[in-house]
Every structure is written in C-alpha cells, then in structure tokens.
Short mmCIF file of C-alpha atoms in Angstrom, two decimals:
data_model
loop_
_atom_site.label_atom_id
_atom_site.label_comp_id
_atom_site.label_asym_id
_atom_site.label_seq_id
_atom_site.Cartn_x
_atom_site.Cartn_y
_atom_site.Cartn_z
CA MET E 1 4.35 -19.05 7.93
CA ASP E 2 2.30 -19.61 4.77
CA THR E 3 0.19 -17.25 6.11
CA TYR E 4 2.74 -14.39 6.43
CA ARG E 5 3.83 -14.93 2.73
CA SER E 6 3.98 -11.90 0.40
CA ALA E 7 1.10 -11.80 -2.07
CA VAL E 8 4.14 -12.03 -4.86
CA ALA E 9 5.30 -14.78 -3.21
CA VAL E 10 2.26 -16.88 -3.08
CA ALA E 11 1.28 -15.93 -6.56
CA ASP E 12 4.76 -17.13 -7.79
CA ALA E 13 4.34 -20.68 -5.81
CA VAL E 14 0.57 -21.09 -7.05
CA LYS E 15 1.57 -20.94 -10.68
CA ALA E 16 4.80 -22.98 -10.50
CA GLY E 17 2.65 -25.62 -8.29
CA ASP E 18 4.42 -25.00 -5.12
CA LEU E 19 1.66 -24.08 -3.05
CA SER E 20 -2.10 -25.06 -3.27
CA PRO E 21 -3.81 -22.30 -3.05
CA VAL E 22 -6.50 -24.79 -1.56
CA ALA E 23 -4.66 -25.40 1.35
CA LEU E 24 -3.75 -22.09 1.95
CA VAL E 25 -7.07 -20.88 1.96
CA ASP E 26 -8.30 -23.79 4.70
CA ALA E 27 -5.16 -22.68 6.60
CA MET E 28 -6.28 -18.93 6.93
CA LEU E 29 -9.84 -19.72 7.78
CA GLU E 30 -8.90 -22.33 10.91
CA ARG E 31 -6.40 -19.38 11.74
CA ILE E 32 -9.72 -16.81 11.40
CA GLU E 33 -11.32 -19.18 13.66
CA ALA E 34 -8.49 -19.75 16.31
CA ARG E 35 -7.52 -16.54 16.60
CA GLY E 36 -10.10 -15.03 18.06
CA THR E 37 -8.93 -11.08 16.49
CA ASN E 38 -12.71 -10.01 16.01
CA ALA E 39 -11.18 -8.81 12.23
CA TYR E 40 -13.87 -10.36 10.39
CA ILE E 41 -17.47 -9.47 10.47
CA THR E 42 -18.09 -12.09 7.67
CA VAL E 43 -16.60 -15.02 6.63
CA ILE E 44 -16.93 -16.26 3.43
CA ALA E 45 -15.84 -19.80 3.60
CA GLU E 46 -17.58 -22.01 0.94
CA GLU E 47 -16.89 -19.34 -1.96
CA ALA E 48 -13.61 -18.66 -0.73
CA ARG E 49 -12.16 -22.40 -1.43
CA GLU E 50 -14.47 -22.83 -4.19
CA ALA E 51 -12.52 -19.87 -5.57
CA ALA E 52 -9.55 -21.41 -4.56
CA ARG E 53 -10.24 -24.94 -6.00
CA GLU E 54 -10.44 -22.76 -9.02
CA ALA E 55 -7.09 -20.64 -9.04
CA GLU E 56 -6.10 -24.64 -8.53
CA ARG E 57 -7.30 -25.55 -11.72
CA ALA E 58 -5.87 -23.27 -13.53
CA ALA E 59 -2.59 -23.13 -12.29
CA GLU E 60 -2.40 -27.07 -13.09
CA ALA E 61 -3.61 -26.59 -16.94
CA GLY E 62 -0.76 -23.81 -17.13
CA GLU E 63 -3.49 -20.55 -16.88
CA ASP E 64 -2.41 -17.51 -15.45
CA LEU E 65 -5.33 -15.79 -13.55
CA GLY E 66 -2.98 -12.49 -12.88
CA PRO E 67 -0.41 -11.08 -10.74
CA LEU E 68 -2.63 -12.08 -7.37
CA HIS E 69 -3.22 -15.71 -8.46
CA GLY E 70 -4.63 -17.29 -5.18
CA VAL E 71 -3.69 -14.58 -2.97
CA PRO E 72 -6.52 -14.51 0.22
CA LEU E 73 -7.98 -11.16 0.07
CA ALA E 74 -9.88 -9.33 3.29
CA LEU E 75 -12.45 -7.14 2.08
CA LYS E 76 -13.37 -4.15 4.19
CA ASP E 77 -16.91 -3.99 4.79
CA LEU E 78 -17.91 -0.38 3.73
CA TYR E 79 -17.18 0.41 0.20
CA ALA E 80 -15.73 -3.11 -0.51
CA HIS E 81 -19.13 -4.70 -1.93
CA LYS E 82 -19.13 -8.01 -3.30
CA ALA E 83 -22.38 -9.76 -4.93
CA GLY E 84 -24.28 -11.66 -3.22
CA VAL E 85 -22.20 -11.11 0.48
CA ARG E 86 -23.50 -9.04 3.49
CA THR E 87 -22.33 -5.64 3.33
CA THR E 88 -23.13 -4.17 7.48
CA PHE E 89 -21.15 -1.04 6.93
CA GLY E 90 -20.32 -2.04 10.54
CA ALA E 91 -24.01 -0.81 11.50
CA LYS E 92 -26.54 -2.94 12.90
CA PRO E 93 -29.35 -2.24 11.10
CA PHE E 94 -27.91 -3.51 7.70
CA ALA E 95 -26.74 -6.81 9.68
CA ASP E 96 -28.39 -8.48 6.84
CA HIS E 97 -28.24 -6.18 3.65
CA VAL E 98 -26.61 -8.40 0.49
CA PRO E 99 -25.91 -6.31 -2.42
CA GLU E 100 -26.71 -7.45 -5.88
CA GLU E 101 -23.28 -5.76 -7.22
CA SER E 102 -19.54 -6.03 -6.27
CA ALA E 103 -17.76 -2.76 -6.05
CA LEU E 104 -15.08 -1.80 -8.71
CA ILE E 105 -12.16 -2.46 -6.39
CA THR E 106 -13.61 -6.00 -5.78
CA GLU E 107 -13.76 -6.63 -9.31
CA ARG E 108 -10.55 -5.25 -10.57
CA LEU E 109 -9.10 -7.56 -7.82
CA GLU E 110 -10.40 -10.85 -8.42
CA ALA E 111 -10.16 -10.27 -12.60
CA ALA E 112 -6.21 -10.72 -11.02
CA GLY E 113 -6.89 -13.89 -9.28
CA ALA E 114 -7.24 -12.58 -5.98
CA VAL E 115 -9.83 -15.45 -3.36
CA PRO E 116 -11.92 -12.95 -0.98
CA LEU E 117 -12.16 -14.71 2.47
CA GLY E 118 -14.72 -11.96 3.84
CA LYS E 119 -15.28 -8.95 4.94
CA THR E 120 -13.81 -7.06 7.79
CA ASN E 121 -14.67 -4.94 10.83
CA THR E 122 -14.84 -1.00 10.65
CA PRO E 123 -16.86 1.45 12.77
CA GLU E 124 -20.59 2.67 11.20
CA PHE E 125 -19.91 3.77 7.98
CA GLY E 126 -15.87 4.47 8.89
CA HIS E 127 -17.33 7.57 10.51
CA LYS E 128 -13.88 7.50 13.47
CA PRO E 129 -10.33 5.81 13.77
CA ARG E 130 -11.16 3.40 16.16
CA THR E 131 -12.94 0.25 15.13
CA ASP E 132 -15.05 -0.39 17.19
CA ASN E 133 -19.64 -0.67 16.53
CA GLU E 134 -22.34 -2.00 18.08
CA LEU E 135 -23.13 -4.63 15.97
CA VAL E 136 -19.95 -7.07 16.12
CA GLY E 137 -17.53 -4.79 18.81
CA PRO E 138 -14.04 -3.57 18.81
CA THR E 139 -11.08 -5.14 16.61
CA GLY E 140 -7.18 -4.55 18.92
CA THR E 141 -4.19 -4.73 17.12
CA PRO E 142 -2.67 -8.21 17.05
CA PHE E 143 0.67 -6.66 18.95
CA ALA E 144 -1.36 -5.82 21.88
CA PRO E 145 -5.28 -7.10 21.86
CA ASP E 146 -6.51 -5.01 24.06
CA ARG E 147 -5.47 -1.70 22.47
CA ILE E 148 -6.96 0.29 19.19
CA ALA E 149 -6.44 -1.20 15.57
CA GLY E 150 -7.04 1.90 14.39
CA GLY E 151 -10.26 2.93 12.45
CA SER E 152 -11.74 3.14 9.66
CA SER E 153 -9.69 0.19 8.36
CA GLY E 154 -8.95 -1.67 11.45
CA GLY E 155 -10.45 -5.38 10.51
CA SER E 156 -8.63 -4.92 7.28
CA ALA E 157 -5.21 -3.82 9.05
CA ALA E 158 -5.60 -6.81 12.24
CA ALA E 159 -6.37 -9.28 9.52
CA LEU E 160 -2.98 -8.59 7.62
CA ALA E 161 -0.73 -8.65 10.76
CA ASP E 162 -2.15 -11.45 12.03
CA GLY E 163 -1.95 -13.99 9.16
CA LEU E 164 -5.51 -13.93 9.05
CA ALA E 165 -4.98 -12.68 4.67
CA THR E 166 -2.52 -11.33 2.87
CA ILE E 167 -3.76 -8.11 1.19
CA ALA E 168 -6.65 -6.33 1.47
CA THR E 169 -8.85 -3.35 1.25
CA GLY E 170 -9.39 -0.06 3.09
CA SER E 171 -10.71 3.43 2.55
CA ASP E 172 -9.57 6.68 4.08
CA VAL E 173 -11.94 9.91 4.94
CA GLY E 174 -9.09 11.50 7.74
CA GLY E 175 -6.45 8.68 7.81
CA SER E 176 -8.86 5.57 7.60
CA LEU E 177 -6.43 3.52 5.82
CA ARG E 178 -3.04 5.22 7.44
CA VAL E 179 -3.82 5.24 11.28
CA PRO E 180 -4.92 0.88 11.40
CA ALA E 181 -1.36 0.51 9.31
CA SER E 182 0.52 2.43 11.71
CA CYS E 183 -1.21 0.83 14.95
CA CYS E 184 -0.73 -2.94 13.16
CA HIS E 185 2.69 -2.50 11.61
CA VAL E 186 1.21 -2.70 8.01
CA VAL E 187 1.72 -0.84 4.85
CA SER E 188 -1.26 1.58 3.13
CA VAL E 189 -1.31 4.09 0.21
CA LYS E 190 -3.77 6.88 0.42
CA PRO E 191 -3.73 6.51 -3.62
CA SER E 192 -3.93 10.44 -5.35
CA PHE E 193 -7.56 11.05 -6.24
CA GLY E 194 -9.43 9.47 -8.99
CA LEU E 195 -6.41 6.97 -10.13
CA ILE E 196 -8.26 4.15 -8.33
CA PRO E 197 -11.63 4.67 -9.43
CA SER E 198 -14.48 3.87 -6.54
CA ALA E 199 -17.67 4.46 -9.28
CA ARG E 200 -20.43 5.74 -5.59
CA ARG E 201 -23.83 6.00 -6.14
CA PRO E 202 -26.00 7.64 -5.89
CA ASP E 203 -23.64 10.14 -5.65
CA ALA E 204 -20.67 9.94 -7.99
CA PHE E 205 -19.46 13.30 -7.35
CA SER E 206 -18.27 12.85 -3.36
CA SER E 207 -15.09 11.53 -4.48
CA HIS E 208 -13.72 14.15 -4.52
CA THR E 209 -11.31 15.93 -1.54
CA PRO E 210 -11.88 15.16 1.21
CA THR E 211 -14.42 13.41 1.22
CA GLY E 212 -12.10 9.37 0.96
CA VAL E 213 -10.69 7.17 -1.17
CA VAL E 214 -10.76 3.08 -1.54
CA GLY E 215 -7.20 2.36 -1.34
CA PRO E 216 -5.30 -1.14 -0.81
CA MET E 217 -2.86 -2.22 2.62
CA ALA E 218 -0.62 -5.23 2.84
CA ARG E 219 2.39 -6.19 4.59
CA SER E 220 4.92 -5.57 1.88
CA VAL E 221 6.11 -2.36 -0.16
CA GLU E 222 6.06 -4.82 -3.00
CA ASP E 223 2.74 -6.13 -2.42
CA LEU E 224 1.08 -2.56 -2.52
CA ALA E 225 2.35 -1.73 -5.70
CA VAL E 226 1.13 -4.79 -7.57
CA MET E 227 -2.45 -3.73 -6.15
CA LEU E 228 -1.90 -0.49 -6.96
CA ASP E 229 -1.35 -1.88 -10.48
CA VAL E 230 -3.89 -3.61 -10.65
CA LEU E 231 -6.59 -0.95 -9.44
CA VAL E 232 -5.37 1.95 -11.17
CA GLY E 233 -7.36 3.17 -14.16
CA PRO E 234 -10.62 5.36 -15.31
CA ASP E 235 -14.17 3.97 -14.72
CA ASP E 236 -16.66 5.84 -16.10
CA GLY E 237 -19.22 5.30 -13.84
CA ASP E 238 -16.24 7.59 -11.64
CA PRO E 239 -16.43 11.43 -13.08
CA PHE E 240 -13.41 11.97 -10.87
CA SER E 241 -11.25 9.32 -11.94
CA VAL E 242 -7.90 10.04 -14.39
CA PRO E 243 -6.39 7.78 -17.18
CA ALA E 244 -3.66 5.22 -15.75
CA PRO E 245 -0.33 6.77 -15.70
CA ASP E 246 2.75 5.53 -17.12
CA ALA E 247 4.22 4.28 -14.11
CA ASP E 248 5.72 1.29 -12.77
CA TYR E 249 5.01 1.09 -9.43
CA ARG E 250 6.56 -2.81 -8.89
CA GLY E 251 9.83 -0.92 -10.95
CA ALA E 252 9.82 1.67 -8.65
CA THR E 253 10.29 -0.50 -5.35
CA GLU E 254 13.73 -1.28 -7.00
CA ARG E 255 14.93 2.17 -6.88
CA PRO E 256 18.45 2.39 -5.50
CA THR E 257 18.27 4.31 -2.27
CA ALA E 258 21.09 5.99 -2.98
CA GLU E 259 18.67 7.63 -5.46
CA VAL E 260 16.19 8.11 -2.72
CA SER E 261 15.81 11.60 -0.85
CA VAL E 262 13.44 12.85 1.24
CA ALA E 263 12.33 15.65 3.72
CA TYR E 264 11.56 15.04 7.27
CA SER E 265 8.98 16.60 9.81
CA PRO E 266 8.95 15.48 12.82
CA ASP E 267 5.69 16.97 13.94
CA LEU E 268 4.35 18.81 10.95
CA ASP E 269 4.70 21.96 12.98
CA LEU E 270 1.74 21.13 13.93
CA PHE E 271 1.55 18.29 16.79
CA THR E 272 2.84 17.91 19.98
CA VAL E 273 4.05 14.18 19.81
CA GLU E 274 5.03 11.12 22.19
CA GLU E 275 8.92 10.59 22.76
CA ALA E 276 8.29 7.13 22.16
CA VAL E 277 7.09 7.88 19.15
CA THR E 278 9.38 10.42 17.84
CA ASP E 279 12.04 8.14 18.44
CA ALA E 280 10.94 5.53 16.28
CA VAL E 281 10.16 7.47 13.48
CA GLY E 282 13.98 9.38 14.20
CA ASP E 283 15.82 6.24 14.37
CA ALA E 284 13.99 5.04 11.16
CA VAL E 285 14.88 7.83 9.25
CA ASP E 286 18.69 7.66 10.30
CA ALA E 287 18.79 4.63 9.39
CA LEU E 288 17.80 5.43 5.72
CA ALA E 289 20.04 8.20 6.12
CA ASP E 290 22.51 5.30 7.19
CA ALA E 291 21.60 3.46 4.15
CA GLY E 292 22.57 6.32 1.53
CA ALA E 293 19.46 8.61 1.14
CA THR E 294 19.65 11.95 1.43
CA VAL E 295 17.72 13.45 4.59
CA GLU E 296 16.87 16.85 5.43
CA GLU E 297 14.49 18.20 8.36
CA VAL E 298 12.62 21.21 7.26
CA ALA E 299 9.46 23.29 8.50
CA VAL E 300 5.96 23.23 7.26
CA GLU E 301 4.82 26.97 7.38
CA GLY E 302 0.94 26.79 6.46
CA PRO E 303 -1.78 27.59 8.15
CA ALA E 304 -2.67 27.82 12.03
CA LYS E 305 -3.68 24.35 13.11
CA GLY E 306 -6.98 25.52 14.61
CA ASP E 307 -7.77 26.73 10.70
CA LEU E 308 -6.63 23.37 9.67
CA ASN E 309 -8.94 21.39 12.19
CA HIS E 310 -12.13 23.79 11.51
CA ALA E 311 -11.79 23.31 7.61
CA PHE E 312 -11.87 19.25 7.83
CA SER E 313 -14.42 18.81 10.56
CA VAL E 314 -16.95 21.03 8.85
CA GLN E 315 -15.98 19.54 4.38
CA ALA E 316 -15.85 15.79 6.96
CA THR E 317 -18.86 15.71 8.80
CA ALA E 318 -21.22 17.42 6.11
CA LYS E 319 -19.88 14.55 4.30
CA PHE E 320 -21.47 11.99 6.67
CA ALA E 321 -24.38 14.35 6.98
CA THR E 322 -24.94 13.96 3.21
CA LEU E 323 -24.23 9.79 3.78
CA ALA E 324 -26.82 9.63 6.50
CA ARG E 325 -29.72 11.51 4.06
CA GLU E 326 -28.85 9.45 1.20
CA ILE E 327 -29.14 5.91 4.12
CA ASP E 328 -32.52 7.43 4.80
CA GLU E 329 -33.72 8.14 1.21
CA GLU E 330 -32.68 4.58 -0.15
CA HIS E 331 -33.21 2.31 2.80
CA GLY E 332 -35.48 4.39 5.52
CA VAL E 333 -32.80 4.29 7.98
CA ASP E 334 -32.39 7.51 9.93
CA LEU E 335 -28.84 7.28 11.31
CA ALA E 336 -29.82 9.90 13.40
CA ALA E 337 -32.91 8.69 15.12
CA PRO E 338 -32.76 8.38 18.78
CA ASP E 339 -33.45 4.45 18.36
CA CYS E 340 -31.50 4.05 15.48
CA GLU E 341 -28.89 0.62 16.98
CA VAL E 342 -26.01 3.27 16.06
CA SER E 343 -22.82 4.66 18.11
CA ASP E 344 -23.82 7.96 19.68
CA SER E 345 -20.59 8.90 17.89
CA LEU E 346 -22.27 8.51 14.86
CA LYS E 347 -24.97 10.25 15.50
CA ALA E 348 -23.24 13.11 17.01
CA THR E 349 -20.99 13.48 13.79
CA VAL E 350 -24.23 13.41 11.50
CA ALA E 351 -25.75 16.42 13.79
CA VAL E 352 -22.81 18.25 13.22
CA GLY E 353 -22.60 18.12 9.55
CA ARG E 354 -26.60 19.14 9.26
CA GLY E 355 -25.53 22.15 11.16
CA HIS E 356 -23.33 23.42 8.50
CA GLU E 357 -23.65 25.88 5.81
CA ALA E 358 -22.80 25.45 1.71
CA VAL E 359 -20.66 28.50 1.90
CA GLU E 360 -19.00 27.68 5.19
CA HIS E 361 -18.63 24.61 4.05
CA ASN E 362 -16.81 25.72 0.61
CA VAL E 363 -14.70 28.77 2.20
CA GLN E 364 -12.58 25.99 3.91
CA ASN E 365 -11.27 25.62 0.45
CA VAL E 366 -9.12 28.51 0.97
CA VAL E 367 -7.57 27.04 4.10
CA ARG E 368 -6.77 24.10 2.50
CA THR E 369 -5.13 25.62 -0.34
CA GLY E 370 -2.89 27.59 2.49
CA MET E 371 -1.62 23.62 3.59
CA TYR E 372 -1.79 22.56 0.38
CA ASP E 373 1.23 25.10 -0.58
CA ALA E 374 2.59 24.55 2.40
CA VAL E 375 2.91 20.68 1.62
CA ASN E 376 4.41 21.08 -1.65
CA ASP E 377 7.17 24.24 -0.65
CA ALA E 378 8.12 21.20 2.31
CA ILE E 379 8.60 19.04 -0.26
CA GLY E 380 10.40 21.18 -2.59
CA ASP E 381 13.13 19.02 -4.67
CA HIS E 382 12.76 15.83 -2.93
CA ASP E 383 10.71 12.70 -3.61
CA ALA E 384 8.73 13.04 -0.52
CA LEU E 385 8.21 14.66 3.20
CA VAL E 386 8.36 12.16 6.03
CA CYS E 387 6.36 12.36 9.20
CA PRO E 388 4.96 10.36 11.85
CA THR E 389 1.46 8.51 11.54
CA LEU E 390 -0.19 9.01 14.55
CA ALA E 391 1.06 11.30 17.77
CA VAL E 392 1.05 7.96 20.31
CA PRO E 393 1.29 4.51 20.04
CA PRO E 394 -2.20 2.53 19.98
CA PHE E 395 -3.62 2.89 23.37
CA PRO E 396 -6.04 0.82 25.14
CA LEU E 397 -9.98 -0.16 23.80
CA SER E 398 -11.46 0.97 27.05
CA GLU E 399 -10.22 4.62 27.41
CA PRO E 400 -11.31 7.67 25.16
CA ASP E 401 -9.05 9.20 22.71
CA PRO E 402 -6.55 11.27 24.77
CA THR E 403 -6.78 13.85 26.57
CA GLU E 404 -3.08 14.21 27.28
CA ILE E 405 0.66 13.33 24.72
CA ALA E 406 3.36 14.11 26.13
CA GLY E 407 2.27 15.93 28.71
CA GLU E 408 0.26 18.94 26.92
CA PRO E 409 -3.49 18.80 27.23
CA ALA E 410 -5.59 17.48 23.96
CA ASN E 411 -9.07 17.79 23.08
CA GLY E 412 -9.74 13.73 22.97
CA THR E 413 -9.89 13.93 18.99
CA LEU E 414 -8.87 12.66 16.15
CA THR E 415 -6.87 16.03 15.59
CA ASP E 416 -5.14 15.88 17.86
CA TRP E 417 -3.46 12.90 18.32
CA SER E 418 -3.77 11.48 14.27
CA LEU E 419 -1.60 13.39 11.70
CA PRO E 420 -2.83 12.12 8.44
CA TRP E 421 -6.23 13.63 8.15
CA VAL E 422 -3.65 17.02 7.23
CA PHE E 423 -3.86 15.23 4.12
CA ASN E 424 -6.80 14.30 3.49
CA VAL E 425 -7.27 17.98 3.35
CA THR E 426 -5.08 18.67 0.86
CA GLY E 427 -5.52 15.82 -1.40
CA HIS E 428 -1.43 14.63 -1.21
CA PRO E 429 -0.99 11.02 -2.04
CA VAL E 430 0.85 9.27 0.97
CA VAL E 431 2.10 5.37 1.52
CA SER E 432 2.00 4.65 5.93
CA VAL E 433 4.82 2.49 6.59
CA PRO E 434 6.05 0.93 9.93
CA ALA E 435 9.03 3.13 11.76
CA GLY E 436 9.40 0.79 15.14
CA LEU E 437 8.24 -1.11 17.73
CA THR E 438 8.19 1.44 21.24
CA ASP E 439 9.93 -0.50 24.15
CA GLU E 440 6.75 -1.82 25.73
CA GLY E 441 6.46 -3.77 21.40
CA LEU E 442 3.68 -1.38 20.32
CA PRO E 443 3.86 -0.40 16.23
CA VAL E 444 4.93 3.00 15.35
CA GLY E 445 4.26 4.11 11.89
CA LEU E 446 5.61 7.12 9.84
CA GLN E 447 3.75 8.71 6.36
CA VAL E 448 5.81 8.94 2.53
CA VAL E 449 3.56 12.38 1.69
CA GLY E 450 4.03 13.23 -2.22
CA ARG E 451 3.34 15.22 -5.15
CA ARG E 452 -0.57 14.39 -6.73
CA TYR E 453 0.47 11.25 -9.09
CA ASP E 454 3.39 10.59 -8.27
CA GLU E 455 2.81 7.12 -6.39
CA GLU E 456 6.39 6.00 -8.02
CA SER E 457 8.20 8.39 -5.79
CA LEU E 458 6.03 7.52 -2.86
CA LEU E 459 6.99 3.93 -2.89
CA ALA E 460 10.30 4.03 -3.55
CA VAL E 461 11.21 6.15 -0.46
CA ALA E 462 8.54 3.01 1.07
CA ALA E 463 10.66 0.22 -0.46
CA ALA E 464 14.02 1.65 0.76
CA PHE E 465 12.31 2.39 4.30
CA GLU E 466 11.32 -1.42 4.00
CA ARG E 467 15.36 -2.18 3.51
CA ALA E 468 16.51 -0.15 5.86
CA ASN E 469 14.65 -1.11 8.95
CA PRO E 470 12.75 -4.63 7.73
CA TRP E 471 9.88 -5.49 9.46
CA ALA E 472 8.45 -8.66 8.06
CA ASP E 473 9.59 -11.08 11.02
CA THR E 474 7.82 -8.41 13.76
CA TYR E 475 4.18 -9.60 13.40
CA PRO E 476 3.27 -11.54 17.02
CA GLY E 477 2.70 -14.38 14.92
CA ALA E 478 5.33 -14.75 11.71
#
C-alpha cells in the first residue's frame, strides 16, 4: 500500500515519475478521514494538495526538491509551528491560535521537499506520556485503539503506524519521542542537545537538558537517518546549537551487523519490567547476536532510583512552571487558574514546579552527573547501550498509569513504567526501535543509547536490529 511506503521509496518514485504525490496525498487524506484514529488535531487538506501539485510539477520538469521530495509529513501540534496554520499546543485556550512564522524544524523539512498534511494530537504542552487533552480527546495505538498511543508525540506516532503520514515530527522532555514510538511500533531519535536547533522564543536558553529536544519519527531507520541529515546544523537563534557533524547518517544504516557491538541491560538496574516486555526485548537482542553482532549484558551502577526520580521531577516540573509563566505573560492565559480549560494534571504539574527554589533545581545536576557517568561506563567500548523503552506494553486508555508492574507495587507515575526519562536526565542521544509484539499483539520497543553526538553509531545499531527483526509488515493496515 502506497500509504506505507518508506520516505526514501516515495521520494525516489516521485522523482522518477512512477508515483504521483498528488495521488498519494489524496489517499492519505481519505485514510485520515476514514480511519478515525484521532491522530490529527488539524488537517490542512488544500494546502497539502497544492504542495503535492508543486512537487509533481517539479518532478515533471526534472527538478529535485530534495531528499523528501513529495513525502507526506505530520507535524506535532506543539513546537512544529507552520505559518498560517493553527497551533493549539493540545490546549482548549489555544484552539484558534495561528502563528505567523514557521518553526525551524518545519522550514527545514519543507525545504527538503516534504508535504505537511496537518498537526498531530498532543497532551497540553506535551506535559504527560499519554496523548489525551480537553480539546480533541485521546489517541490510541492503531494496534489496539483502546490502549494508549503514548505521549506526548502520540498523534505523530499513531499517524505513522496507521499509514496517515510517511514521516513525522515529535519532541521530548521525558520520553515524548520514545514512549509513543514504543506504543505504536515506529522509530524515533532523541538527538544530542544542540544537534537539531530549536530557536525557541521568548526563552532561547530553555533547550538545555533536560528541558527537551525536537526530533524526527518514521517507520524505518533509513527514513529516520534521512530526516536527521535534513534537520541537523546550527542556527543563530539557538545558543546551544552546534555545528553539523561530519557524519553520514544514511550511510551508517548500511554498516554490517558483524561490526556492531552493544551492551545490554534488561532493566538499567533501576526498573521492574513486565515479563512480556523482557521477553520481546530479549528475543530482539538474541536475534541481533545471531545475526553476528557482539552483545554483552552489563550492569548500570548509577545513583538510586529515588534520587534520580527527584532530580528529574524537580527540573521537569520547573520547566512547565516556567512555560506557564511565559504563556501568561505572552497570551494572558493562566494555565493554573481554576477556570482554565486544561487538564487537572497540567495544573498540578505547574503547581509542583512553582514550589521549587533555584538552589534545589541546580543541585540536582550532581545526581544527573552520577547517572551520566554510569551510562558512559555501561556503554564502555561498545557502540551503544540497549534496554527496554517501556516496562509495560500499552495499557488501556480508560485506566490510570500502572500501580503494579510484574507483581510489584508502582506509584502510578511515568518514572515507574517508562525508562526514557533517565536519558533526559543524562542527555545521551537515544533511538527507539520496535522490539516485537506481545502474545496479545501489543507493541514493545527498545532503546539504543549512545555517546553524545555519535548518532551514526546509534543508527547503525538500530538498522542492524531492523534487519535482524524486521517490522515493516507488522502494522495493522499495511
């Protein structure tokens, strides 16, 4: 089915005249309407058709618009602004908010030939790991629509898994690229900080760890590599942006499996993990080893989980409290006001963040340093550290976060059932890839964690997993 073609295949076929981008966009727009996945908040049908017509005219004239020529793109309705198209942040008070300028990530993808279809669902301001809000409601994983798609980039992940886009954007403060990738069986990369500039305003300095990054999402590792090639590079608007590395991301996906070496931790020595997840990740790691890769199980000897949890909570909630103040000053909307039409969970997050003092915020960096060193030690001489993305498969939309995992009590919070936030604490780059499906057919993901600015090695390992354990034919509509 054309709606499940890879971005590389779409662009090549469009340039060769073998695929009409107009027909592909029409097929996806029809599918968006027919499927009812609730992946999108806003669909820009006419704008998409016009961009597709331009892509077709260019191909007929022998013009190459770039590596994403005619490729349908889903934009997360948070940081990926598009000029003239409403950006709601998943929040009712911003249902009619229309930015005048596009975000840098949007500009770079469009300049490479991508065709935006619309803006995807997100919880308000990306504040929680499930995609649900007061504006348009929840998004479920296409593998089981009554279960979470993850968050906060759940709309983008669900759109990819359901054939409603070819590539997508996401963002990540505590796992928002990787949680939905796991729940929807797609791939994503949380890049090294500064690699993909954000040029945020009014606070350009908010892009330092662990306050988040933007990043690409796709169904194949090669597509992820192509997107990363398009997105990296400095911008004067981001004081943390770094020069583009001398890297060949797409070429890295062709590295032979026999040259790949990974350290493996089934739980980071921190988490209780459900057996179904342990089995799926273990099988994927075994398949990688059987294909010729070097695999070594390792210990991760870092700070106590309670200390890590506190460090993340202090800095992440302070981030949302700061954001709430910016929103109030710029738009006159108090997200914590009793009558504000946002979720109680967002109000509670802002309230907690407002209670932290600057010194308490800053001293958490000592704990972060301890975990940063522990992860580096675990990686050692390997290309990457591999571990589960989530401790549980996608759980029902109607249920709260798990209060029991593998028979052990849990606090019903993100930090118990999701492993990605640890690497927001440390700042390591991470690729999440599908590991397999449970006996119930629910997706399980694994994280590939590497050294900062060594995304080439991460993509090489991720591609080796894809060859050893392919997932392209697992999608419900493929």
